[in-house]
Each structure stands twice: as structure tokens, then as C-alpha cells.
């Protein structure tokens, strides 16, 4: 008898193929509902990039004590998006050693005790305000804490250049043993200074050496910084003319280097000419576009002005047209009203008064109509808003439900497969026993032992299948 | 002191998903200080007005509530001459689980539902209790005078 692989088992059994189909379709629905969220996330992240200087300021504030970095777990940068359900409502970061209150609300232990200590005598849950006390905090199950410690974070020394991404629980170990950017004690026995771990070899890098450029005494560790910064003599090689230029002169050199390739100053008006600075002057003197440039710029400005004026006029015109329409409408109604009144035997005391008052009342009625319409529009607005909110909430709930179903299905599948495999193993064992012994009693025993587990397995799987379906 | 992550996150969210009718923009040089604008709620005496407020997050925010004050003059029984606001969640009922956005929403709601029984500006509350119509009329006038574009 061949040993069927797990795949064959899955494909062969119709019930499990249905299961896997469902799994797939569920997964599809899940990814679809998530892609929208991801879109929003991307937008947020773009804005986040804009604010990056702020957040990096928080990180670089990390102080160094005796050479070793002091870091705050709440300031860690997470490498991936963390589920909103894992966020502490107080610090808005993933929970750190979470604790729950009787009302089932969860916070970081430290956040919660700090919040409770800020309350007067009657302590209440920060989320639901139910009465509570500091000693009714309960730690969450270990498995959840472990999952939280598995969350991937960036090394706290990322601002120094470390690119490591590590589980949150391993940050201290990473810094203590592995991080190349952490400061460690100099390997030399006579030196009590620190240097980054990645540079720590056998020798001391702190011994002062004369700078090859200016002769000032600098440690090997700082030589690069010195030559790029404070060294007065170091030279920089110009990429255009490849001559080495003293650092202090470099600024002047790059704005005057004769070998630098430039575009014609009238390039934005259509001159394609490019040449080294040494010959550019000659071109500029003869280039027609350079001569025309001021005029073109002036024309451009005027065109822009005209476009703006035109737009303004168009807007005004639209307003006037709308006004004209209303006037026409009013006139039409007046005309018809006039006809109606003139056909009547008119004996009113003030014949000039009535059309005027009629006009006024019409105006009033129109105004009321407009306000009613605008109220209806804002009403409609509010309704669509709530409808949209409701539907998105429902979608979210559905996604959560799908998640749960998915997890359940996975468990069921595993259960099915393992029970199947067990059955096969039992059957094989039975067959082996038959081959060795010939006596009736033994074969009976083997049969019964191989037959017994099967029905029970089936019953078990049916029961579980039903249970699963009921929940679905 | 470094800006806590929570403040950065809240600010990002305020900018990314602003609350309708409310804007809060942090100062470039002090990220704990916000310029706030609240639109008066519809069918309230403050409708059509845009009210400026200042919001400051104290050092121990979110353990203590944000400090917030109206800069635009407003005729309201729960807001005094100095723009201070009588709102329980800004004082004894503050919880660190609340956020800037929830506080601003509560203030907008307070504009829609003045409560003269829990006054901060006693004369205004008195006016409100004795003659609601006249008080609302005054509130409308003030809104027009101080909280619209034409106001100087
Ligand atoms: Zn927390
Ligand atoms: Zn609670
Ligand atoms: Zn590192
Ligand atoms: Zn050394
Ligand atoms: Zn030097
Ligand atoms: Zn050069
Ligand atoms: Zn040219």
C-alpha cells in the first residue's frame, strides 16, 4: 500500500477539497477588503514621511550612559503595521507588559498605573469609567505577551545606521551582544574609551595620530570626520576637472570650475546648447534666445495675468447668468399673474400696490423654497455620511469574521489530515501483523485493533465537521 | 523633552483624517501647541461662524487634559469672557484614553447644546434662563460680528 501524501489526501477527499476552496475564497475576500485599508495606509505613510524630522528627533534623543544606549521600549519604531487591537489606548503603541481590568479593558501596565495614580480617590477604568482599583490589574496570558514580544522593531540605534529588524523582546540582547553600532569598551587594555562594536578589532583606535593633511593630532576613529569637517587643509577632488582643491576653496571652485558642463541660460525657452563653462560665455553672447529671454518672460507673465483675469470674468459671468435666469422666471410669473388679475374685475383701491406686494410675496416664497432645498441637501448629506460609515463598519466586521473563520478552518483541516494519517498508520500496522502471524486468534486481534480506531475517527471528524458548519 | 510617540501619532491622524468642521494644526516651532478652528454646528446660534481656539498639550499629557481656550469672542453660557470652557472632560472627567479629536468634538457638541444649568459665564447663563430667544439672538449677533469672515 502506497503512503499517500498530504496533498493527495486533500485532493482525493471531496469534503476537504470543498474546505480548501472555501479557504481560498475566504482568503480572496480578505485580501480584497484589506487592499483598501492598505491604500489609506500608503497615503498616511506619505504624510508621515513629511513629518519624519519630528520623529527622528525623538530617537536621536536617546542618551548614552557609560557608553551603553538607554532606550525606551515605547519609542521603538515598528517594522510592520501592528494590528489596531494591540494598541494601548493610552500611549497608542503596541502593549508593553499588558494588564487587564475587571471590565476587560487592556493597557500597558505602566500606562495604567500612571493613569490611576493621576486619579483622585475613586479609581475608574480610563476607557469605560467603571470603578476599579490598582490591585485589580490582571496580567494577560503568557502566550499573548510572547506574541507581543515577537513584534518586529527597528534597532533603537537605527539613527546611527543599524538596519537590523528584530523581535521586540530581543532588543536588549541585540544591543548587548550583536549591534555593530552600539558603543563597546575599547579592546586595548590601557584604554578606557568606547567605540562602535563593528570597528572594535584588536587595536585601540583612540591613540592620537597626526592628520596626514594638517598634522593635527586625531584618533584613527575620528580621522574621517576630521578630514570631512574640521581639517583645514584636506583637499577634495573636483569631479569635473579632477584637480584636488583645498577644502576651504571648494565652494568657490564648483561655481567657477571651467570644466563643468552647463546648459545655456535660455534653456527653459528652448535653447538646447550645452558646453563647458570655458566656452559658454561665447555662446551666451551670440545666442538669440538669451537676448529674447527677458521679453519672453515678460510675455509669459502677461499671459498668466490675462488667464487669471479671464477666469475671474467667467466666474462673474456665470453669477450674472444665474441672476438673469431668476429675473426671467420672476418676470414670467408676474406676467401670468398680471394676466390673471387683469381678467378679473379689478376694483382694488391701489392698483399699483398689488403687483408690487405680489412681487414681494413671490420673492419671499422663493427665498423660503431655497432655504428648504438647502436644508434637504444638508439632510441628505448627513444621511449618506452615516450610510457610508455603517457600510464600512460592516465591511470591517465581516473581515474580522472571515479571519476567525479562516483560523477555525485551518484547525479543522489540520485535524482532518492528522486523523487521516493516523488511520493509515494504524491500517498499515494491522497489515504488518497479519503477515507475520498465521494463527486465527492473532489475525482476529489485528483485525479488531485495526478496525476499531477507524469508525471512531470517522465519528470524531463528522462531529467536528458539523460543529464547524454550525458555527459558520 | 522629546515629543512622546502618542502626540506624534495623534497629530498625524488629525492631519490625515481631519474631523469634519474641525481643524487642528500644530505650530512648526512647538508641536505641543495647536491652532484650532471649529465651525459652529448647523441649526445652532453659532451656525456659519468659524471659531478660533488655542490648544496646548501639557508636559504630562495624556495623563492630564489638554489646555484649551476660545480665542474668538463667543456668547455661550459655558464659555467665559476669557474663552475658558466649562466641560467636565477637560477637568475632573478627563481620561488618558480620550484624544484631542474627541475633545474637539465635545466642544463642537457643546456649541450645539448650551447648558445654562452648569454655567461658567453667570450673566450669560442668567440671560439664557430668563429669555432664551433673546439670548440666542445675542449669540447669533456675536457669531456674525466676531466669527465670520467679515468680522475684523
Ligand atoms: Zn500604553
Ligand atoms: Zn473598562
Ligand atoms: Zn542594532
Ligand atoms: Zn582605545
Ligand atoms: Zn587635518
Ligand atoms: Zn573643477
Ligand atoms: Zn543658447
XYZ file of C-alpha atoms and ligand atoms in Angstrom:
631
model
C 0.000 0.000 0.000
C 1.379 3.412 -1.013
C 1.757 6.115 1.517
C -0.469 8.950 0.256
C 0.959 12.432 0.614
C -0.924 15.144 2.396
C -1.712 16.780 -0.929
C -3.273 13.625 -2.294
C -5.319 13.292 0.814
C -6.549 16.823 0.395
C -7.360 16.462 -3.281
C -8.845 12.984 -3.047
C -11.412 13.699 -0.401
C -14.330 15.756 -1.768
C -15.106 17.253 1.633
C -11.579 18.533 2.076
C -11.470 19.985 -1.440
C -14.606 21.909 -0.570
C -12.837 23.047 2.541
C -9.790 24.232 0.644
C -11.997 26.011 -1.912
C -13.686 27.863 0.864
C -10.355 28.713 2.387
C -9.216 30.189 -0.895
C -12.336 32.239 -1.497
C -12.216 33.482 2.064
C -8.637 34.479 1.620
C -9.506 36.331 -1.573
C -12.247 38.268 0.137
C -9.851 39.076 2.928
C -7.150 40.439 0.646
C -9.731 42.483 -1.196
C -11.067 44.076 1.955
C -7.552 44.745 3.094
C -6.316 46.372 -0.088
C -8.499 49.395 0.578
C -7.064 49.755 4.058
C -3.600 49.462 2.613
C -4.369 52.272 0.186
C -5.268 54.524 3.094
C -2.153 53.407 4.911
C 0.029 54.351 1.980
C -1.464 57.808 1.989
C -0.825 58.139 5.690
C 2.708 56.943 5.315
C 3.342 59.558 2.642
C 2.268 62.222 5.114
C 4.332 60.523 7.768
C 7.420 60.941 5.627
C 6.729 64.647 5.604
C 6.883 64.735 9.373
C 9.899 62.458 9.618
C 12.207 65.079 11.161
C 9.959 65.208 14.216
C 10.004 61.513 14.904
C 13.704 61.141 14.260
C 14.271 63.853 16.824
C 12.685 61.586 19.426
C 15.013 58.757 18.575
C 18.209 60.743 18.483
C 17.373 61.991 21.948
C 18.356 58.583 23.196
C 21.081 59.261 25.661
C 24.154 57.193 26.218
C 25.126 56.167 29.703
C 28.627 54.793 30.230
C 28.742 54.186 26.514
C 25.672 51.933 26.529
C 22.488 53.142 24.919
C 19.453 53.747 27.071
C 16.296 53.126 25.099
C 12.611 53.411 25.805
C 10.505 50.487 24.646
C 7.653 52.874 23.874
C 9.739 54.857 21.414
C 10.637 51.850 19.287
C 9.817 52.032 15.600
C 7.822 49.023 14.451
C 8.928 47.479 11.182
C 5.447 46.422 10.145
C 1.982 47.774 10.670
C 0.680 46.482 14.019
C -2.959 45.461 14.399
C -5.050 48.255 15.918
C -6.394 45.822 18.503
C -2.923 45.538 20.003
C -2.599 49.282 20.626
C -2.713 50.663 24.144
C -5.443 53.318 24.329
C -3.172 55.476 26.472
C 0.208 55.506 24.730
C -1.169 54.495 21.281
C 1.677 51.998 20.858
C 1.564 48.189 20.948
C 1.050 46.942 24.514
C 4.084 46.606 26.767
C 3.515 44.001 29.521
C -0.243 44.424 29.223
C -2.619 44.254 32.177
C -6.402 43.913 32.110
C -9.020 45.316 34.457
C -12.197 43.503 35.524
C -14.096 45.281 32.739
C -11.743 43.522 30.262
C -10.073 46.734 29.140
C -6.373 46.291 28.499
C -3.496 48.775 28.860
C 0.264 48.669 29.275
C 0.880 48.007 32.949
C 2.903 51.199 33.279
C 0.384 53.352 31.389
C -2.435 52.025 33.554
C -0.733 52.574 36.898
C 0.310 56.042 35.827
C -3.257 56.855 34.765
C -4.708 55.504 38.009
C -2.179 57.406 40.105
C -3.380 60.638 38.431
C -6.954 59.979 39.568
C -8.195 61.154 42.940
C -9.674 58.580 45.334
C -12.303 56.794 43.245
C -10.266 54.945 40.666
C -12.039 54.178 37.399
C -11.136 52.405 34.168
C -9.692 55.009 31.742
C -11.794 53.603 28.918
C -15.218 52.830 30.412
C -15.015 54.627 33.784
C -16.223 51.596 35.716
C -14.924 51.619 39.302
C -11.668 49.746 39.723
C -8.557 49.704 41.865
C -4.839 49.447 41.282
C -4.704 45.947 42.728
C -7.391 44.554 40.428
C -4.987 44.556 37.489
C -4.518 41.116 35.956
C -1.613 40.195 33.701
C -2.574 38.818 30.284
C -1.870 35.177 29.346
C 1.794 34.441 28.639
C 1.074 33.473 25.033
C -0.208 36.967 24.237
C 2.759 38.610 25.913
C 5.070 36.369 23.888
C 3.294 37.329 20.661
C 3.764 40.976 21.530
C 7.455 40.414 22.184
C 7.659 38.785 18.736
C 6.605 42.010 17.002
C 9.367 43.205 14.689
C 11.009 46.511 15.524
C 13.848 48.548 14.126
C 17.037 48.652 16.168
C 16.973 51.688 18.505
C 20.339 52.660 17.017
C 18.856 52.926 13.511
C 19.705 56.634 13.666
C 23.396 55.658 13.838
C 22.985 53.388 10.813
C 21.969 49.973 12.145
C 19.476 48.395 9.738
C 18.620 45.370 11.868
C 14.984 44.404 12.343
C 14.499 42.272 15.428
C 11.717 40.884 17.624
C 10.850 43.433 20.289
C 11.839 41.018 23.047
C 15.378 40.732 21.665
C 16.295 44.400 21.532
C 18.390 44.341 24.696
C 20.221 41.178 23.602
C 20.844 42.705 20.186
C 22.348 45.811 21.764
C 24.321 43.877 24.362
C 25.869 41.339 22.006
C 25.365 41.969 18.313
C 24.563 45.534 17.272
C 27.518 46.881 15.311
C 26.547 50.449 16.139
C 26.492 50.025 19.915
C 29.447 51.511 21.753
C 31.663 48.976 23.439
C 34.759 49.262 25.607
C 37.965 49.606 23.631
C 39.676 46.191 23.246
C 43.025 47.670 24.310
C 43.747 47.087 27.957
C 45.305 50.503 28.529
C 42.355 52.380 27.076
C 39.074 53.056 28.870
C 37.238 54.687 25.985
C 34.388 53.352 23.841
C 33.962 52.705 20.158
C 31.280 51.174 17.894
C 31.281 47.380 18.083
C 31.708 46.998 14.329
C 35.036 48.867 14.490
C 36.307 47.067 17.565
C 39.123 44.796 16.442
C 42.284 44.084 18.391
C 43.878 47.520 18.436
C 42.932 50.736 20.125
C 41.581 53.307 17.695
C 41.812 56.143 20.185
C 45.536 56.777 20.103
C 46.195 60.212 18.667
C 47.901 60.266 15.278
C 48.878 63.272 13.213
C 46.427 64.087 10.430
C 48.187 63.479 7.084
C 46.825 66.801 5.818
C 47.224 69.304 8.631
C 49.269 67.414 11.220
C 46.747 67.983 13.971
C 46.521 65.020 16.354
C 43.415 62.999 15.700
C 42.448 59.476 16.707
C 42.061 56.958 13.916
C 38.389 56.707 14.911
C 37.802 60.373 14.156
C 40.135 60.805 11.215
C 37.415 60.569 8.571
C 35.201 63.038 10.400
C 38.125 65.376 10.856
C 39.089 65.309 7.182
C 35.492 65.963 6.097
C 34.879 68.591 8.739
C 37.302 70.461 10.912
C 40.523 69.771 8.996
C 41.688 72.995 7.426
C 43.983 71.546 4.811
C 42.336 68.422 3.451
C 41.643 68.540 -0.247
C 38.629 67.498 -2.221
C 38.895 66.188 -5.761
C 36.639 68.054 -8.202
C 34.567 65.601 -10.218
C 34.634 67.863 -13.269
C 38.267 68.834 -13.674
C 39.726 66.118 -11.380
C 42.109 68.604 -9.774
C 42.332 68.462 -5.987
C 41.080 71.611 -4.361
C 41.680 72.700 -0.758
C 38.504 72.251 1.229
C 38.180 75.913 2.055
C 38.258 76.794 -1.643
C 35.880 74.095 -2.815
C 32.699 76.197 -2.638
C 34.261 78.825 -4.867
C 35.711 76.230 -7.192
C 32.469 74.442 -8.058
C 30.826 77.716 -9.065
C 33.719 78.654 -11.307
C 35.298 75.368 -12.495
C 35.940 75.794 -16.212
C 35.358 72.103 -16.929
C 31.830 71.964 -15.517
C 29.255 71.295 -18.230
C 26.449 73.849 -18.170
C 23.197 74.404 -20.013
C 22.562 77.645 -21.850
C 20.876 80.177 -19.550
C 17.981 80.301 -22.008
C 17.435 76.528 -21.829
C 13.935 76.916 -20.458
C 12.982 78.939 -23.538
C 14.164 76.217 -25.892
C 17.944 76.521 -26.380
C 19.444 73.020 -26.255
C 23.055 74.150 -26.184
C 25.279 72.603 -23.507
C 29.002 73.202 -23.109
C 31.799 73.551 -20.612
C 31.889 76.776 -18.686
C 35.020 77.845 -20.610
C 33.096 78.155 -23.886
C 29.675 79.030 -22.532
C 30.334 82.763 -22.342
C 30.971 82.847 -26.064
C 27.640 81.110 -26.780
C 25.665 83.332 -24.450
C 26.909 86.404 -26.271
C 25.678 85.060 -29.595
C 22.553 83.164 -28.506
C 19.384 84.818 -29.807
C 17.237 83.155 -27.191
C 19.280 84.648 -24.361
C 18.648 88.092 -25.824
C 14.938 87.353 -26.134
C 14.676 85.819 -22.688
C 13.594 88.974 -20.788
C 10.904 89.707 -23.351
C 9.642 86.126 -23.279
C 9.499 86.182 -19.511
C 7.515 89.404 -19.628
C 5.101 87.917 -22.170
C 4.678 84.842 -20.013
C 3.796 86.978 -17.020
C 1.247 88.911 -19.047
C -0.318 85.726 -20.389
C -0.696 84.419 -16.851
C -2.285 87.677 -15.781
C -4.748 87.504 -18.661
C -5.668 83.928 -17.870
C -6.401 84.901 -14.294
C -8.467 87.870 -15.337
C -10.378 85.714 -17.813
C -11.189 83.145 -15.152
C -12.424 85.877 -12.854
C -14.629 87.279 -15.592
C -16.018 83.844 -16.403
C -16.993 83.343 -12.803
C -18.671 86.724 -12.711
C -20.475 85.965 -15.931
C -21.825 82.707 -14.515
C -23.184 84.545 -11.495
C -24.829 87.126 -13.742
C -26.379 84.481 -15.924
C -27.848 82.718 -12.927
C -29.249 86.026 -11.728
C -30.699 86.724 -15.145
C -32.454 83.371 -15.130
C -34.125 84.094 -11.811
C -35.203 87.528 -13.046
C -36.676 85.953 -16.189
C -38.559 83.393 -14.123
C -39.937 86.055 -11.830
C -40.983 88.188 -14.813
C -42.767 85.236 -16.364
C -44.705 84.543 -13.180
C -45.552 88.228 -12.840
C -46.777 88.372 -16.415
C -49.072 85.405 -15.911
C -50.267 86.816 -12.599
C -50.912 90.154 -14.304
C -52.993 88.447 -16.946
C -54.974 86.718 -14.248
C -55.588 89.915 -12.276
C -56.451 91.990 -15.346
C -59.058 89.473 -16.455
C -60.694 89.858 -13.058
C -62.935 92.864 -12.459
C -60.248 94.979 -10.846
C -61.631 97.463 -8.335
C -58.872 97.479 -5.777
C -58.091 100.828 -4.175
C -54.396 100.808 -5.035
C -53.856 99.240 -8.434
C -50.099 99.912 -8.328
C -49.688 98.431 -4.887
C -50.886 94.933 -5.579
C -48.329 93.852 -8.248
C -45.548 95.149 -6.025
C -46.769 93.290 -2.971
C -47.334 90.292 -5.179
C -43.716 90.522 -6.354
C -42.536 90.799 -2.777
C -44.528 87.792 -1.645
C -43.215 85.850 -4.607
C -39.705 86.804 -3.625
C -40.381 85.695 -0.070
C -41.793 82.369 -1.253
C -38.750 81.791 -3.440
C -36.428 82.505 -0.575
C -38.247 80.001 1.602
C -38.071 77.455 -1.166
C -34.310 77.908 -1.439
C -33.783 77.508 2.297
C -35.940 74.388 2.296
C -33.934 72.917 -0.568
C -30.619 73.663 1.144
C -31.883 72.068 4.353
C -32.938 68.993 2.389
C -29.496 68.833 0.748
C -27.633 69.002 4.059
C -30.009 66.399 5.473
C -29.225 64.129 2.544
C -25.517 64.746 3.062
C -25.720 63.613 6.660
C -27.693 60.530 5.660
C -25.179 59.438 3.028
C -22.377 60.005 5.530
C -23.953 57.703 8.089
C -24.813 55.135 5.438
C -21.217 55.116 4.265
C -19.961 54.828 7.834
C -22.316 51.940 8.526
C -21.342 50.031 5.427
C -17.624 50.441 6.088
C -18.153 49.265 9.666
C -19.967 46.237 8.367
C -17.146 45.508 5.946
C -14.664 45.677 8.805
C -16.745 43.348 10.913
C -17.032 40.972 8.028
C -13.285 40.957 7.572
C -12.803 40.158 11.261
C -15.373 37.381 10.994
C -13.602 35.967 7.961
C -10.349 35.992 9.875
C -11.898 33.956 12.649
C -13.460 31.518 10.194
C -10.163 31.123 8.430
C -8.370 30.254 11.646
C -11.070 27.766 12.519
C -10.944 26.130 9.125
C -7.202 25.806 9.389
C -7.555 23.973 12.692
C -10.191 21.696 11.234
C -8.112 20.930 8.211
C -5.123 20.062 10.313
C -7.293 17.857 12.450
C -8.713 16.078 9.428
C -5.327 15.482 7.882
C -3.765 14.210 11.049
C -6.646 11.877 11.822
C -6.431 10.574 8.266
C -2.727 9.917 8.590
C -3.268 8.218 11.889
C -5.867 5.971 10.324
C -3.459 4.982 7.566
C -0.684 4.284 10.002
C -2.988 2.099 12.060
C -4.096 0.212 8.964
C -0.500 -0.417 7.930
C 0.377 -1.668 11.371
C -2.538 -4.068 11.140
C -1.411 -5.374 7.751
C 2.104 -5.978 9.121
C 0.760 -8.032 11.996
C -1.191 -10.233 9.580
C 1.872 -11.003 7.518
C 3.967 -12.276 10.451
C 1.472 -14.488 12.240
C -0.855 -17.144 10.842
C -2.916 -18.095 13.839
C -6.561 -17.202 13.798
C -6.501 -15.527 17.140
C -3.702 -13.170 16.209
C -5.285 -12.153 12.937
C -8.539 -11.556 14.728
C -6.761 -9.371 17.208
C -5.029 -7.469 14.439
C -8.291 -7.010 12.562
C -10.136 -5.773 15.534
C -7.315 -3.456 16.547
C -7.053 -2.004 13.048
C -10.799 -1.816 12.552
C -11.658 -0.215 15.854
C -9.907 3.152 15.520
C -11.390 3.874 12.111
C -15.075 4.221 12.942
C -14.261 6.274 15.993
C -12.113 8.567 13.841
C -14.938 8.997 11.394
C -17.402 9.765 14.095
C -14.996 12.306 15.514
C -14.426 14.017 12.211
C -18.146 14.115 11.420
C -18.910 15.622 14.768
C -16.251 18.266 14.309
C -17.372 18.975 10.754
C -20.908 19.539 11.929
C -19.760 21.674 14.771
C -17.724 23.755 12.366
C -20.588 24.129 9.945
C -22.961 25.176 12.658
C -20.632 27.964 13.645
C -20.288 29.009 10.040
C 11.945 66.677 26.488
C 11.273 64.533 23.470
C 7.797 64.503 22.000
C 6.057 61.260 23.032
C 5.094 58.901 20.230
C 1.440 59.286 21.119
C 1.447 63.015 20.327
C 3.170 62.381 17.002
C 0.619 59.703 16.141
C -2.334 61.859 17.146
C -1.036 64.782 15.106
C -0.504 62.586 12.079
C -4.041 61.293 12.336
C -5.511 64.751 12.832
C -3.808 65.855 9.634
C -4.516 62.675 7.665
C -8.141 62.174 8.696
C -9.470 65.529 9.847
C -12.802 65.679 11.646
C -15.448 67.438 9.514
C -15.845 71.041 10.620
C -12.747 70.943 12.827
C -9.120 71.640 12.016
C -6.124 71.478 14.328
C -2.686 72.468 13.082
C 0.427 72.257 15.267
C 2.889 75.145 15.380
C 6.087 74.428 13.479
C 8.244 75.559 16.393
C 6.181 73.993 19.186
C 4.470 70.748 18.316
C 2.525 70.790 21.581
C 0.724 73.982 20.587
C -2.174 73.775 18.109
C -4.196 76.355 16.215
C -7.756 75.060 16.211
C -10.746 76.148 14.132
C -14.240 74.872 14.854
C -17.212 75.512 12.594
C -20.381 76.365 14.503
C -22.770 73.415 14.263
C -25.757 73.674 11.906
C -29.072 74.913 13.346
C -27.328 76.402 16.369
C -26.890 80.138 17.063
C -23.245 79.620 16.066
C -24.021 78.317 12.582
C -21.913 79.988 9.918
C -19.256 81.055 12.404
C -15.680 79.805 12.435
C -14.266 79.915 15.960
C -10.549 80.013 16.655
C -9.172 78.229 19.698
C -5.734 77.521 21.102
C -4.849 74.074 22.378
C -1.776 73.198 24.398
C -0.636 69.729 25.427
C 0.993 69.984 28.868
C 4.171 68.099 29.735
C 2.325 65.153 31.302
C -0.306 64.819 28.558
C -2.105 62.380 28.178
C -2.167 61.911 31.956
C -3.501 65.455 32.312
C -6.004 67.011 29.891
C -5.046 69.406 27.090
C -5.430 73.091 27.916
C -7.842 74.709 25.520
C -9.372 78.161 25.171
C -11.567 80.089 22.727
C -9.754 82.983 21.054
C -12.829 84.170 19.168
C -15.380 86.017 21.304
C -18.457 83.851 21.810
C -21.756 84.292 23.641
C -22.294 80.964 25.383
C -23.318 80.091 28.966
C -20.462 77.604 29.369
C -17.696 79.762 27.936
C -16.462 82.831 29.822
C -15.044 86.172 28.686
C -11.525 84.766 28.591
C -12.630 81.907 26.349
C -12.295 79.293 29.083
C -14.604 76.326 28.621
C -16.679 74.577 31.274
C -16.604 70.980 30.110
C -16.243 68.066 32.531
C -13.953 66.035 30.240
C -11.478 68.919 30.275
C -11.233 68.748 34.057
C -12.280 66.079 36.531
C -13.644 63.704 33.923
C -10.537 63.626 31.772
C -9.212 60.180 30.890
C -5.935 59.426 29.105
C -7.931 57.198 26.764
C -9.524 60.376 25.338
C -7.832 62.194 22.485
C -7.511 65.651 21.009
C -10.096 64.779 18.384
C -12.643 63.552 20.934
C -12.180 66.711 22.994
C -12.667 68.944 19.962
C -15.800 67.005 19.049
C -17.151 67.510 22.585
C -16.552 71.241 22.289
C -18.376 71.323 18.957
C -21.226 69.432 20.617
C -21.272 71.950 23.480
C -21.847 74.719 20.904
C -24.837 72.782 19.637
C -26.234 72.212 23.145
C -25.536 75.078 25.573
C -26.152 74.100 29.190
C -27.127 77.141 31.301
C -27.558 74.946 34.412
C -23.821 74.349 34.616
C -22.595 77.830 33.803
C -19.165 79.368 33.647
C -20.333 82.781 32.473
C -23.023 83.552 35.049
C -24.521 86.627 33.391
C -24.864 84.818 30.075
C -26.439 81.800 31.767
C -28.867 84.098 33.591
C -29.833 85.705 30.300
C -30.235 82.259 28.788
C -32.547 81.106 31.565
C -34.669 84.251 31.677
C -35.097 84.830 27.969
C -33.834 82.081 25.693
C -34.954 83.756 22.484
C -33.148 86.984 23.271
C -30.028 85.132 24.424
C -29.934 83.098 21.229
C -30.381 86.304 19.244
C -27.372 87.814 21.020
C -25.358 84.661 20.355
C -26.252 84.935 16.656
C -25.237 88.583 16.591
C -21.924 87.824 18.222
C -21.328 84.962 15.814
C -21.938 87.284 12.903
C -19.874 90.052 14.443
C -16.826 88.132 15.652
C -16.779 84.715 13.972
C -17.379 85.381 10.289
C -15.047 86.467 7.518
C -16.464 89.979 7.548
C -15.608 90.376 11.226
C -12.491 92.408 11.816
Zn 0.466 52.015 26.886
Zn -13.091 49.411 31.361
Zn 21.442 47.487 16.009
Zn 41.080 52.759 22.811
Zn 43.717 67.583 9.274
Zn 36.967 71.664 -11.147
Zn 21.697 79.368 -26.076
